[in-house]
Short mmCIF file of C-alpha atoms in Angstrom, two decimals:
data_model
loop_
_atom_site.label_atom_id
_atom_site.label_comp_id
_atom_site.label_asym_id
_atom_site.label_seq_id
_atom_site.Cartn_x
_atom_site.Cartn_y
_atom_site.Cartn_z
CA UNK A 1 24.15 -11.81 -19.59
CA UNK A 2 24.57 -14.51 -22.08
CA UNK A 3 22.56 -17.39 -21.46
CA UNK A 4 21.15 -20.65 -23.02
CA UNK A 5 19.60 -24.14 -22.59
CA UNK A 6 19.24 -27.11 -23.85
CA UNK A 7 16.27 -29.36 -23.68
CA UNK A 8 16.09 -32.80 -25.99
CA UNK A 9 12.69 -35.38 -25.43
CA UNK A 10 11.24 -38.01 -27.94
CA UNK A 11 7.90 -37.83 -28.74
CA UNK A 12 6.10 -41.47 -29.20
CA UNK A 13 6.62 -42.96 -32.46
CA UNK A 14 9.34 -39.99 -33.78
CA UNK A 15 12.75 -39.03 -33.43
CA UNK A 16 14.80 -37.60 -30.69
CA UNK A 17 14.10 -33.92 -30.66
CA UNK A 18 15.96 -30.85 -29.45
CA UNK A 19 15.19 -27.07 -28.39
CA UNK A 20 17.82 -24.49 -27.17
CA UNK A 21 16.80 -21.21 -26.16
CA UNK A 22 18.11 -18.09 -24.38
CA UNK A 23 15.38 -16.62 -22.15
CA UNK A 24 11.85 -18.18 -22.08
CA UNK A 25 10.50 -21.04 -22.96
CA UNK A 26 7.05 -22.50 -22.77
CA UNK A 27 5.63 -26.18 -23.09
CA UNK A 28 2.93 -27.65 -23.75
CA UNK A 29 -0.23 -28.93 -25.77
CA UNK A 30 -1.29 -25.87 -27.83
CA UNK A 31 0.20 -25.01 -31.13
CA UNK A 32 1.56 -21.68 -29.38
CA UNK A 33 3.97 -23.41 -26.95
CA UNK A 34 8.01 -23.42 -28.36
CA UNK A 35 7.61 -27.50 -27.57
CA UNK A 36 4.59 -28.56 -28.49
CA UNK A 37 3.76 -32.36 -25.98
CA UNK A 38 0.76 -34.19 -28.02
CA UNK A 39 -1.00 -35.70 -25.21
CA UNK A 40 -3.98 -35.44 -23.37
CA UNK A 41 -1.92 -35.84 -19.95
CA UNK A 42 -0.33 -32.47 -20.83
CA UNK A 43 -2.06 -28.89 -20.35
CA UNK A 44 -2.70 -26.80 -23.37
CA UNK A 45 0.09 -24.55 -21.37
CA UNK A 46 1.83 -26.45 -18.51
CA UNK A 47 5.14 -25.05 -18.21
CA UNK A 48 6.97 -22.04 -18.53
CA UNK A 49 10.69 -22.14 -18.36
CA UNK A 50 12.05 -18.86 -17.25
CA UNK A 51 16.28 -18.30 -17.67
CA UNK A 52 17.64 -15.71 -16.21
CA UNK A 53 20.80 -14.78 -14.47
CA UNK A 54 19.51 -16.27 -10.79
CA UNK A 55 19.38 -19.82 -13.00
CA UNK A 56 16.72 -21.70 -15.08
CA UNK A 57 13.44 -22.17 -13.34
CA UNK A 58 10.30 -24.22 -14.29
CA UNK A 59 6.84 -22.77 -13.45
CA UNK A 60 4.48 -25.09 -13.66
CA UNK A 61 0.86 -23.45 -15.11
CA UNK A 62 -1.36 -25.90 -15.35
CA UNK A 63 -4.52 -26.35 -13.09
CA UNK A 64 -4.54 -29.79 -11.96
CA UNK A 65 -1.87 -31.59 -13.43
CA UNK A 66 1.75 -31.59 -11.70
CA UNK A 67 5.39 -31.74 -13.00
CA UNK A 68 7.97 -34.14 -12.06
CA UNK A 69 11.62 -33.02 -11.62
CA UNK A 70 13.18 -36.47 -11.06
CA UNK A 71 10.86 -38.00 -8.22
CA UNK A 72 10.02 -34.39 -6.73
CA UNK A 73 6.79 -33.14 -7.57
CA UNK A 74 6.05 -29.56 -8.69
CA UNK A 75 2.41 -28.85 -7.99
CA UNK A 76 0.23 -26.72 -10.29
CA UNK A 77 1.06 -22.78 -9.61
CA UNK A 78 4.38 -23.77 -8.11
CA UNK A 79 8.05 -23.47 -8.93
CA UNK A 80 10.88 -24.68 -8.89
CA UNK A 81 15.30 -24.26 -9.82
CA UNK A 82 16.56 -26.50 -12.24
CA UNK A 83 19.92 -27.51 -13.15
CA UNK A 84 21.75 -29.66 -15.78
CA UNK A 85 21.12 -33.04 -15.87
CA UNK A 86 17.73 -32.53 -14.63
CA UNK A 87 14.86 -35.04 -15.78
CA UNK A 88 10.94 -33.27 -16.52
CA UNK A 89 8.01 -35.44 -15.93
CA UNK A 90 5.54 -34.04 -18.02
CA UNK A 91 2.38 -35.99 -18.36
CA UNK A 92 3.47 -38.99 -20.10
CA UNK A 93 7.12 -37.17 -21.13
CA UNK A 94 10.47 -37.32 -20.04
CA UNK A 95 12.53 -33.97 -21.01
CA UNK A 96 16.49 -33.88 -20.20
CA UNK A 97 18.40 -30.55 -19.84
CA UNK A 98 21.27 -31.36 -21.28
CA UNK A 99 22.74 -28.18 -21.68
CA UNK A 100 22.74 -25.03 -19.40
CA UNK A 101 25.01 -22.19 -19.51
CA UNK A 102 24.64 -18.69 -17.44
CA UNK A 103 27.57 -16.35 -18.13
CA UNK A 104 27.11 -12.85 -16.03
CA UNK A 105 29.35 -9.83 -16.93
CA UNK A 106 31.14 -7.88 -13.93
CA UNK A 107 32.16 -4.98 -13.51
CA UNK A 108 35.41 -2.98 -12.45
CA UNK A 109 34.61 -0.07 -9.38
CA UNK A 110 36.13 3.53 -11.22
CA UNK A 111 37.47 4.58 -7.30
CA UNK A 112 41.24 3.92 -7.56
CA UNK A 113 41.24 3.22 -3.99
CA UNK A 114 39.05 0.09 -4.70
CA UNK A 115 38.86 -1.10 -7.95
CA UNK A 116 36.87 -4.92 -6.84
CA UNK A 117 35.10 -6.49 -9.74
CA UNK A 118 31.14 -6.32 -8.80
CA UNK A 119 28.60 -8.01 -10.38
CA UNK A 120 26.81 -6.62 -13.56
CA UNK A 121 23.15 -6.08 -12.01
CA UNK A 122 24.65 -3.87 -8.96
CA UNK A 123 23.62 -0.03 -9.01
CA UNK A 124 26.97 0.45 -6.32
CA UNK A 125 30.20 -1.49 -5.36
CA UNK A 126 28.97 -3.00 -2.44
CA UNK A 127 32.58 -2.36 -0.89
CA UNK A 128 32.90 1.10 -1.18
CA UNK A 129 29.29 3.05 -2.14
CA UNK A 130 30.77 4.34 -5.57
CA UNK A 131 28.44 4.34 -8.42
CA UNK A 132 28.71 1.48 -11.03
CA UNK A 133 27.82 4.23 -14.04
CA UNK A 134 31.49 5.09 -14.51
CA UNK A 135 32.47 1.75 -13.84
CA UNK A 136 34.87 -0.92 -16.56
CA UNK A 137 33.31 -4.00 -18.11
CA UNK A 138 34.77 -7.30 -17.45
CA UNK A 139 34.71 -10.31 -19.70
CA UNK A 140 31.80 -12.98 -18.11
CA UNK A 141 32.20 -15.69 -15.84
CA UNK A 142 30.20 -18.86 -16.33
CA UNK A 143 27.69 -19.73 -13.63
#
């Protein structure tokens, strides 16, 4: 799978910022977070984003404090999908995703008789039974 995201925010009294990343990435006050969101309305870690082949999805970690996604509210331990264009509400700041980009490989079933293009993560062609071991890699499609 090739995958990556695009986040961009601006911090109070700074200039317009920008993170990409290709698997995980978390947010919030302490210095350990990839975005680090000075203000006492954020957790020390309040949200993990989590990419992955099923999409990006926010996790929201903090104890007491929620997450906006637009005007839908993700309550401490909950999650929730996320797609481009989306807006985060995190304590007083506004994240964009202004980039996301999932491409999963497929693959080719080895039975002559069948030979359907199957997705990457699949053990057998769900069409036939054969085993994928054998089986011809595909170029990606974008998700």
């Amino acid at each position: 799978m090739d995958a990556h995201a695009t986040l961009t925010w601006t911090p109070a009294h700074s200039q317009p910022r920008k993170c990409t990343f290709t698997s995980v990435c978390d947010i919030g006050r302490a210095p350990s977070n990839r975005i680090i969101l000075a203000s006492p309305k954020v957790s020390r870690h309040h949200v993990r984003l989590h990419l992955s082949e099923a999409g990006l999805v926010l996790h929201n970690h903090s104890r007491s404090k929620g997450v906006l996604i637009g005007s839908d509210r993700v309550a401490p331990g909950q999650a929730a999908h996320l797609k481009q264009g989306d807006r985060l509400h995190i304590g007083d700041q506004v994240l964009s995703v202004v980039s996301l980009q999932i491409v999963v490989g497929t693959l080719i079933c080895s039975k002559t008789s069948c030979g359907k293009s199957v997705p990457a993560d699949q053990r057998d062609c769900p069409w036939c039974g054969t085993s994928m071991a054998f089986a011809q890699t595909q170029p990606g499609t974008r998700l």
